[in-house]
Amino acid sequence: MSKKFEYFVVFAEMRTGSNFLEASLNEFSDLHCYGEAYNPHFIGHHNKDAMFGVDTAQREISPLSLIERMKENTDGFPGFRFFNDHDPRVMAHVLEDPKCAKIILTRNPLDSYVSLKIAAQTGQWKLSDMKQRRSATITFDRDEFLTHLEAKQAFQLDILKGMQVSGQTGFYVAYEDIGDVDVLNGMARFIGSSERIDATPNSVKKQNPSELEDKVTNYDQMVKDLASIDHFALSNTPNFEPRRGPGVPGFYLAAEAPLLFIPVAASPKTSVLDWLAALDDVDVEDLQTNLSQKILRQWKRGHPGHRSFTALRHPLERAHRVFCEYILPKRDDNFADPRKVVRNKYGVAVPNQGDMDGYTKIEHRAAFANFLKFLKGNLAGQTSIRIDAVWATQSALLQGAAGVVLPDAILREDDLSDGLNALAASLGEESVSIQEEPEIGPFSLAEIYDDELEKLAMAAYRKDYISFGFGRWDGN
């Protein structure tokens, strides 16, 4: 009888127990899990740049060739772990492939968030014996956690939708169950293994077994912050309706006027928030944000006649903003890895350590041009880096927001002042002057602009040019 599956994938995230699960699967003689085969920085495991004769360069050109080599060179069922920042081309393929068994590993995102921060602080990502254990405490950050949570939910929703569309099902396993031998045997049976095990491996140990109260310095504040997050039903994440996250926590409400601002990443924000605060003669800090959908619904019900709006930026200027803010400088946040990849693999020659000394206008223009070329491939799903919100099309970001609220007004940056004051006048508010958005970067777009950059931007962001009627950038 032919096998139902030929290989398997473990969909997981950092700090969800995937190392332990991999070690457990490898206890079965006919199952072989080859680590993070599509990690952007290595193949399989740290410091490895090739597997089955496929190196990182070949994997970039032909990502599916690695899966074929696995199948050709493995007795039994080969598989690998896949995280949300791995090659999206591979994710699309395996979700559609009925010959791929899907294992979906989930963990309470709060626990994974705390574990991730501890690992980052101690530098210990895997534990084989308690004698080597390093301990630390962390401080909970609400905004940071919301970003973590949104990314995890979006990944689960993408998996769920992919299996719904292709008419498949997966084997869901929670972090708490990966040490259950009966569950592991059931998972192996699901993949197609004829083997059984009697015990879990001893090679990997739980790193932070203590209670959250002992690991989080501001535990009481964390409890208060979490109480306001109404979508914290973590174990139900895979059952949400498949949709793109609307980004409601990033919306802003005016202090008194019935106005809702829907920011678009890397588009006008600072000047708009200043205008929104000045409208009611308050500070920007007095504007309500970090909203939940429940709070937003309550606000809309309590403010009949309310208006919502967003502000767009010319695609070329927006791309230059992203380049100057997230790619050019060396950062310590989650953009450190994308910066490294686009620099090393896509010819975006920004200074290695972010040192601007000696960095010329000619170099800036060349690096930005290559970044635009990268964006074209990335937005078309042709690179190993996920499409990040900061450079996603403005069309796609507004489509996500439309699941919760449709903006009454879509304003362009070049006529922002007139548009905002017309909006205020429609609500009987006084006109308020708006300041220009602050510019960043060692060189302005005007200093490097030419026809080629415009063509490259149009090739990358054709959807935005067409959807919103953008023409050539005129320097305003």
Coordinates of C-alpha atoms in Angstrom, one line a residue:
M1 CA 0.0 0.0 0.0
S2 CA 1.4 3.4 -1.0
K3 CA 2.2 5.9 1.8
K4 CA -0.2 8.7 2.4
F5 CA 2.7 11.1 3.2
E6 CA 6.3 11.3 1.8
Y7 CA 7.7 13.9 4.2
F8 CA 6.6 16.1 7.1
V9 CA 6.9 19.7 8.4
V10 CA 6.7 20.9 11.9
F11 CA 5.2 24.4 12.0
A12 CA 6.5 26.1 15.1
E13 CA 8.0 29.2 16.6
M14 CA 11.1 30.0 18.7
R15 CA 10.6 28.9 22.3
T16 CA 7.7 26.5 21.7
G17 CA 9.6 23.3 22.4
S18 CA 10.5 22.5 18.8
N19 CA 14.0 21.4 19.7
F20 CA 12.6 18.8 22.1
L21 CA 10.0 17.7 19.6
E22 CA 12.6 17.3 16.9
A23 CA 14.7 15.1 19.2
S24 CA 11.6 13.1 20.1
L25 CA 10.7 12.5 16.4
N26 CA 14.3 11.4 15.8
E27 CA 13.8 8.6 18.4
F28 CA 11.7 6.9 15.7
S29 CA 14.0 5.0 13.4
D30 CA 11.9 5.8 10.3
L31 CA 11.5 9.5 11.1
H32 CA 14.3 12.0 10.4
C33 CA 13.8 15.7 11.3
Y34 CA 16.6 17.9 9.8
G35 CA 16.2 21.0 11.9
E36 CA 15.4 24.4 10.5
A37 CA 16.1 23.5 6.8
Y38 CA 14.9 27.0 5.6
N39 CA 16.3 29.3 8.3
P40 CA 17.5 32.4 6.3
H41 CA 20.9 32.2 8.1
F42 CA 21.8 28.5 8.0
I43 CA 20.6 25.2 6.8
G44 CA 19.3 22.8 9.5
H45 CA 21.3 23.9 12.5
H46 CA 23.6 26.7 13.5
N47 CA 26.9 27.0 11.6
K48 CA 25.7 24.6 8.8
D49 CA 25.5 26.1 5.3
A50 CA 24.7 22.9 3.3
M51 CA 22.6 19.8 3.5
F52 CA 22.5 16.9 1.0
G53 CA 24.7 18.9 -1.4
V54 CA 22.4 21.9 -1.4
D55 CA 24.0 25.1 -0.1
T56 CA 22.4 28.4 0.8
A57 CA 22.9 29.8 -2.7
Q58 CA 21.2 26.9 -4.4
R59 CA 18.5 26.9 -1.8
E60 CA 17.8 30.6 -2.6
I61 CA 17.5 29.9 -6.3
S62 CA 15.7 26.6 -6.1
P63 CA 14.2 26.2 -2.5
L64 CA 12.3 23.0 -3.2
S65 CA 15.4 21.1 -4.4
L66 CA 16.3 20.6 -0.8
I67 CA 13.1 18.8 0.0
E68 CA 13.7 16.6 -3.1
R69 CA 17.2 15.8 -1.9
M70 CA 15.8 14.9 1.6
K71 CA 13.4 12.5 0.1
E72 CA 16.0 10.9 -2.1
N73 CA 18.5 10.4 0.6
T74 CA 16.3 9.4 3.6
D75 CA 15.2 5.9 4.5
G76 CA 11.7 6.6 6.0
F77 CA 10.1 10.0 6.3
P78 CA 12.2 13.2 6.2
G79 CA 11.0 16.4 7.7
F80 CA 12.0 19.8 9.0
R81 CA 11.0 22.6 11.4
F82 CA 9.5 25.8 9.9
F83 CA 9.1 29.2 11.6
N84 CA 7.2 32.3 10.5
D85 CA 10.4 34.0 9.2
H86 CA 11.5 31.1 7.0
D87 CA 11.2 31.1 3.2
P88 CA 7.5 31.9 2.3
R89 CA 7.8 30.1 -1.0
V90 CA 8.4 26.8 0.9
M91 CA 5.4 27.5 3.2
A92 CA 3.1 28.0 0.2
H93 CA 4.4 24.7 -1.4
V94 CA 4.1 22.5 1.7
L95 CA 0.6 23.8 2.6
E96 CA -0.6 22.9 -0.9
D97 CA 1.2 19.5 -1.0
P98 CA -1.0 16.6 0.2
K99 CA 2.1 14.4 0.4
C100 CA 3.4 16.6 3.3
A101 CA 2.2 15.8 6.8
K102 CA 1.7 19.0 8.8
I103 CA 2.5 19.0 12.5
I104 CA 1.4 22.3 14.2
L105 CA 3.2 23.0 17.5
T106 CA 1.6 25.7 19.6
R107 CA 2.5 27.3 23.0
N108 CA 0.9 29.9 25.1
P109 CA 2.4 33.1 23.5
L110 CA 2.9 34.7 26.9
D111 CA 5.1 31.8 28.0
S112 CA 7.0 31.8 24.7
Y113 CA 7.5 35.6 25.0
V114 CA 8.9 35.3 28.5
S115 CA 11.1 32.4 27.4
L116 CA 12.3 34.2 24.4
K117 CA 13.4 37.3 26.4
I118 CA 15.2 35.1 29.0
A119 CA 17.0 33.3 26.2
A120 CA 18.0 36.5 24.6
Q121 CA 19.3 37.8 27.9
T122 CA 21.3 34.7 28.9
G123 CA 22.3 33.6 25.4
Q124 CA 21.2 30.0 26.2
W125 CA 18.8 28.7 23.5
K126 CA 19.0 25.0 24.3
L127 CA 19.7 23.0 27.5
S128 CA 21.0 19.5 27.7
D129 CA 21.7 19.4 31.5
M130 CA 20.5 21.5 34.4
K131 CA 24.2 22.0 35.4
Q132 CA 24.6 24.4 32.5
R133 CA 21.3 26.2 33.1
R134 CA 21.5 30.0 33.2
S135 CA 18.7 31.9 34.8
A136 CA 17.4 35.5 34.5
T137 CA 14.4 37.6 35.1
I138 CA 12.7 39.9 32.5
T139 CA 10.5 43.0 32.4
F140 CA 7.2 42.6 30.6
D141 CA 6.5 45.2 27.9
R142 CA 2.9 45.4 26.7
D143 CA 3.6 46.8 23.3
E144 CA 6.4 44.3 22.7
F145 CA 4.2 41.5 23.7
L146 CA 1.3 42.6 21.4
T147 CA 3.7 42.6 18.5
H148 CA 4.8 39.1 19.5
L149 CA 1.2 37.9 19.8
E150 CA 0.1 39.4 16.5
A151 CA 2.9 37.7 14.6
K152 CA 2.2 34.3 16.2
Q153 CA -1.6 34.6 15.4
A154 CA -0.9 35.7 11.9
F155 CA 1.3 32.6 11.3
Q156 CA -1.3 30.3 12.7
L157 CA -4.0 31.9 10.6
D158 CA -1.9 31.5 7.4
I159 CA -1.4 27.8 8.2
L160 CA -5.1 27.3 8.9
K161 CA -6.2 29.0 5.7
G162 CA -3.7 27.1 3.6
M163 CA -5.0 23.8 4.9
Q164 CA -8.6 24.9 4.5
V165 CA -8.1 26.0 0.9
S166 CA -6.3 22.7 0.0
G167 CA -8.8 20.5 1.9
Q168 CA -6.2 19.1 4.3
T169 CA -5.8 18.7 8.1
G170 CA -2.9 18.7 10.4
F171 CA -1.8 17.2 13.7
Y172 CA -2.0 19.9 16.4
V173 CA 0.1 19.4 19.5
A174 CA 0.5 21.8 22.4
Y175 CA 3.8 22.5 24.2
E176 CA 2.4 20.8 27.3
D177 CA 2.0 17.5 25.4
I178 CA 5.3 17.2 23.7
G179 CA 6.6 15.1 26.6
D180 CA 3.6 12.7 26.4
V181 CA 4.8 9.4 24.9
D182 CA 1.3 8.4 23.8
V183 CA 0.9 11.7 22.0
L184 CA 4.3 11.3 20.3
N185 CA 3.4 7.8 19.2
G186 CA 0.1 9.1 17.8
M187 CA 2.0 11.8 15.9
A188 CA 4.4 9.3 14.5
R189 CA 1.4 7.1 13.4
F190 CA -0.2 10.2 11.7
I191 CA 3.0 10.7 9.7
G192 CA 3.1 7.1 8.7
S193 CA 5.7 5.6 11.1
S194 CA 5.5 1.9 12.0
E195 CA 7.6 2.4 15.1
R196 CA 6.8 3.1 18.7
I197 CA 8.9 4.6 21.5
D198 CA 8.7 4.0 25.3
A199 CA 10.3 7.2 26.6
T200 CA 11.2 10.7 25.5
P201 CA 14.9 11.6 24.8
N202 CA 17.2 12.9 27.5
S203 CA 19.2 15.2 25.2
V204 CA 17.0 18.3 25.7
K205 CA 15.7 19.7 29.0
K206 CA 13.1 22.4 29.9
Q207 CA 15.0 25.6 30.5
N208 CA 12.8 27.8 32.6
P209 CA 10.5 25.6 34.8
S210 CA 9.7 28.1 37.5
E211 CA 6.4 30.1 37.7
L212 CA 5.9 33.3 35.8
E213 CA 5.9 35.3 39.1
D214 CA 9.5 34.3 39.5
K215 CA 10.5 35.2 36.0
V216 CA 8.8 38.5 35.5
T217 CA 9.9 41.5 37.6
N218 CA 6.7 43.5 37.0
Y219 CA 4.3 40.6 37.3
D220 CA 1.5 42.6 38.8
Q221 CA 1.7 45.2 36.1
M222 CA 1.8 42.5 33.5
V223 CA -1.5 41.0 34.9
K224 CA -3.1 44.5 34.6
D225 CA -1.9 44.9 31.0
L226 CA -3.1 41.5 29.9
A227 CA -6.5 42.2 31.3
S228 CA -7.1 44.7 28.6
I229 CA -6.2 42.3 25.7
D230 CA -9.5 40.8 24.7
H231 CA -8.1 38.4 22.1
F232 CA -5.9 36.5 24.6
A233 CA -7.6 33.1 24.0
L234 CA -4.3 31.7 23.1
S235 CA -5.2 28.0 22.7
N236 CA -8.0 29.0 20.3
T237 CA -5.7 30.8 17.9
P238 CA -5.8 28.1 15.2
N239 CA -9.6 28.4 15.1
F240 CA -9.8 32.1 14.3
E241 CA -11.3 33.1 10.9
P242 CA -8.5 33.2 8.4
R243 CA -7.8 36.9 7.8
R244 CA -5.0 39.4 7.8
G245 CA -4.6 41.2 11.1
P246 CA -6.1 44.7 10.9
G247 CA -3.6 46.2 13.3
V248 CA -6.2 47.8 15.6
P249 CA -3.7 48.3 18.5
G250 CA -1.8 50.8 16.3
F251 CA -4.9 53.0 15.6
Y252 CA -5.3 56.4 17.3
L253 CA -8.3 58.2 18.7
A254 CA -8.6 62.0 19.1
A255 CA -8.9 63.2 22.6
E256 CA -12.3 64.8 22.1
A257 CA -13.1 65.1 18.4
P258 CA -14.8 62.0 16.8
L259 CA -11.8 61.2 14.7
L260 CA -10.0 57.9 14.2
F261 CA -6.5 57.8 12.6
I262 CA -5.4 54.5 10.9
P263 CA -1.7 54.8 10.4
V264 CA 0.0 52.9 7.5
A265 CA 3.5 51.7 8.2
A266 CA 6.3 54.1 6.9
S267 CA 3.6 56.6 5.8
P268 CA 2.9 60.0 7.5
K269 CA 2.4 59.6 11.2
T270 CA 4.4 62.0 13.4
S271 CA 2.9 65.1 11.7
V272 CA -0.6 63.6 11.7
L273 CA -0.4 62.8 15.4
D274 CA 0.8 66.3 16.2
W275 CA -2.2 67.7 14.2
L276 CA -4.6 65.4 15.9
A277 CA -3.4 66.4 19.3
A278 CA -3.4 70.1 18.4
L279 CA -7.0 69.8 17.3
D280 CA -8.1 69.3 20.9
D281 CA -5.2 71.3 22.4
V282 CA -3.7 68.2 24.1
D283 CA -0.3 66.4 24.0
V284 CA 0.3 63.5 21.7
E285 CA 0.6 61.3 24.8
D286 CA -3.1 62.0 25.5
L287 CA -4.3 60.4 22.3
Q288 CA -5.7 57.0 23.0
T289 CA -4.0 54.0 21.3
N290 CA -3.2 50.3 22.0
L291 CA -6.9 49.7 21.2
S292 CA -8.7 46.4 21.1
Q293 CA -11.5 45.7 18.7
K294 CA -13.9 45.8 21.7
I295 CA -12.7 49.3 22.7
L296 CA -12.9 50.5 19.1
R297 CA -16.5 49.2 18.7
Q298 CA -17.5 50.9 22.0
W299 CA -15.9 54.2 20.9
K300 CA -17.7 54.1 17.5
R301 CA -21.1 53.4 19.2
G302 CA -20.4 56.3 21.6
H303 CA -19.4 58.8 18.9
P304 CA -22.2 58.9 16.2
G305 CA -21.0 60.8 13.2
H306 CA -17.4 59.8 13.7
R307 CA -14.9 59.9 10.9
S308 CA -11.9 57.7 10.2
F309 CA -8.9 58.5 8.0
T310 CA -5.5 57.4 6.8
A311 CA -2.6 59.1 5.2
L312 CA -0.6 57.6 2.3
R313 CA 2.9 58.4 1.1
H314 CA 4.2 58.2 -2.5
P315 CA 5.6 54.6 -2.9
L316 CA 9.1 55.8 -3.9
E317 CA 9.4 58.2 -0.9
R318 CA 7.9 55.5 1.4
A319 CA 10.5 52.9 0.2
H320 CA 13.3 55.5 0.8
R321 CA 11.9 56.1 4.3
V322 CA 12.0 52.3 5.0
F323 CA 15.5 52.0 3.6
C324 CA 16.8 54.9 5.7
E325 CA 15.1 53.9 8.9
Y326 CA 15.3 50.1 8.9
I327 CA 18.0 49.0 6.5
L328 CA 20.7 51.6 6.4
P329 CA 21.5 51.9 10.2
K330 CA 22.6 49.0 12.2
R331 CA 19.8 48.1 14.6
D332 CA 19.4 46.0 17.7
D333 CA 15.8 45.0 17.2
N334 CA 14.0 42.5 15.0
F335 CA 15.2 44.3 11.8
A336 CA 18.8 43.3 12.4
D337 CA 18.4 40.0 10.6
P338 CA 16.5 41.3 7.5
R339 CA 19.2 44.0 7.2
K340 CA 21.9 41.4 7.3
V341 CA 20.2 39.2 4.7
V342 CA 19.5 42.0 2.2
R343 CA 23.0 43.2 2.6
N344 CA 24.7 39.8 2.1
K345 CA 22.3 38.1 -0.4
Y346 CA 20.7 40.9 -2.4
G347 CA 23.5 43.4 -2.9
V348 CA 22.1 46.2 -0.8
A349 CA 25.6 47.5 0.1
V350 CA 24.9 49.4 3.3
P351 CA 27.7 49.9 5.8
N352 CA 28.4 46.7 7.7
Q353 CA 28.3 48.1 11.2
G354 CA 26.1 51.1 10.3
D355 CA 29.0 53.5 10.3
M356 CA 28.1 56.4 8.1
D357 CA 31.7 57.9 8.0
G358 CA 32.8 58.0 4.4
Y359 CA 29.4 56.8 3.1
T360 CA 28.8 58.7 -0.1
K361 CA 25.7 59.9 -2.0
I362 CA 26.7 57.6 -4.9
E363 CA 26.8 54.6 -2.6
H364 CA 23.5 55.6 -1.1
R365 CA 21.8 55.8 -4.4
A366 CA 23.2 52.4 -5.5
A367 CA 22.3 50.6 -2.3
F368 CA 18.7 52.1 -2.4
A369 CA 18.3 51.0 -6.1
N370 CA 19.2 47.4 -5.1
F371 CA 16.8 47.6 -2.2
L372 CA 14.0 48.5 -4.6
K373 CA 15.0 45.5 -6.8
F374 CA 14.8 43.4 -3.6
L375 CA 11.4 44.8 -2.8
K376 CA 10.1 43.8 -6.2
G377 CA 11.1 40.2 -5.7
N378 CA 10.0 40.1 -2.1
L379 CA 6.5 41.5 -2.7
A380 CA 6.2 38.9 -5.5
G381 CA 7.1 36.1 -3.1
Q382 CA 10.4 35.3 -4.8
T383 CA 12.7 35.7 -1.8
S384 CA 13.4 33.9 1.4
I385 CA 12.4 36.9 3.6
R386 CA 8.8 37.4 4.7
I387 CA 6.9 40.5 3.5
D388 CA 7.2 42.8 6.5
A389 CA 4.5 45.3 7.3
V390 CA 6.9 48.2 7.1
W391 CA 7.4 47.7 3.4
A392 CA 4.2 45.8 2.4
T393 CA 2.0 47.6 -0.1
Q394 CA -0.2 50.3 1.4
S395 CA -3.1 48.6 -0.5
A396 CA -2.5 45.3 1.4
L397 CA -2.3 47.1 4.8
L398 CA -5.5 49.0 4.2
Q399 CA -7.2 45.8 3.1
G400 CA -6.3 44.3 6.5
A401 CA -7.6 47.3 8.4
A402 CA -10.8 47.1 6.3
G403 CA -11.8 44.0 8.2
V404 CA -12.6 46.2 11.1
V405 CA -13.1 49.7 9.8
L406 CA -13.1 51.4 6.4
P407 CA -11.5 54.8 6.3
D408 CA -13.8 57.7 5.4
A409 CA -10.9 59.6 3.9
I410 CA -7.7 58.3 2.3
L411 CA -5.3 61.3 2.2
R412 CA -2.1 61.7 0.2
E413 CA 0.9 63.3 1.9
D414 CA 1.3 66.0 -0.7
D415 CA -2.2 67.4 0.1
L416 CA -2.4 66.4 3.7
S417 CA -2.9 69.9 5.2
D418 CA -5.9 70.6 3.0
G419 CA -7.4 67.1 3.5
L420 CA -7.1 67.2 7.2
N421 CA -8.6 70.6 7.6
A422 CA -11.5 69.7 5.3
L423 CA -12.1 66.7 7.5
A424 CA -12.0 68.9 10.6
A425 CA -14.4 71.4 9.0
S426 CA -16.9 68.7 8.2
L427 CA -17.0 68.0 12.0
G428 CA -17.3 71.7 12.9
E429 CA -13.7 71.8 14.2
E430 CA -11.3 74.8 13.8
S431 CA -8.5 74.5 11.2
V432 CA -5.0 73.6 12.6
S433 CA -1.7 74.0 10.8
I434 CA 0.3 70.8 10.2
Q435 CA 4.0 70.5 10.3
E436 CA 6.1 68.7 7.7
E437 CA 7.0 65.2 8.4
P438 CA 10.6 65.0 9.7
E439 CA 13.1 63.6 7.2
I440 CA 15.6 61.0 8.1
G441 CA 18.7 59.5 6.5
P442 CA 22.1 60.9 5.4
F443 CA 20.8 62.0 2.0
S444 CA 17.3 63.1 0.9
L445 CA 15.5 61.4 -1.9
A446 CA 15.7 64.6 -3.9
E447 CA 19.5 64.4 -3.9
I448 CA 19.6 60.9 -5.5
Y449 CA 16.3 60.9 -7.5
D450 CA 16.4 59.9 -11.2
D451 CA 14.2 58.1 -13.7
E452 CA 15.6 54.7 -12.9
L453 CA 14.6 54.9 -9.3
E454 CA 11.1 55.8 -10.3
K455 CA 10.9 52.9 -12.6
L456 CA 12.2 50.5 -10.0
A457 CA 9.6 51.8 -7.5
M458 CA 6.9 51.4 -10.0
A459 CA 7.9 47.8 -10.7
A460 CA 7.9 47.0 -7.0
Y461 CA 4.8 49.0 -6.0
R462 CA 2.7 48.8 -9.2
K463 CA -0.4 48.0 -7.2
D464 CA -0.1 51.1 -5.1
Y465 CA 0.6 53.3 -8.1
I466 CA -2.5 52.0 -9.8
S467 CA -4.8 51.7 -6.8
F468 CA -4.2 55.2 -5.5
G469 CA -3.4 57.1 -8.7
F470 CA 0.2 57.9 -7.9
G471 CA 2.3 59.5 -10.7
R472 CA 5.9 60.4 -10.8
W473 CA 7.4 61.7 -7.6
D474 CA 7.7 65.5 -7.8
G475 CA 9.8 66.1 -4.8
N476 CA 7.0 67.5 -2.6

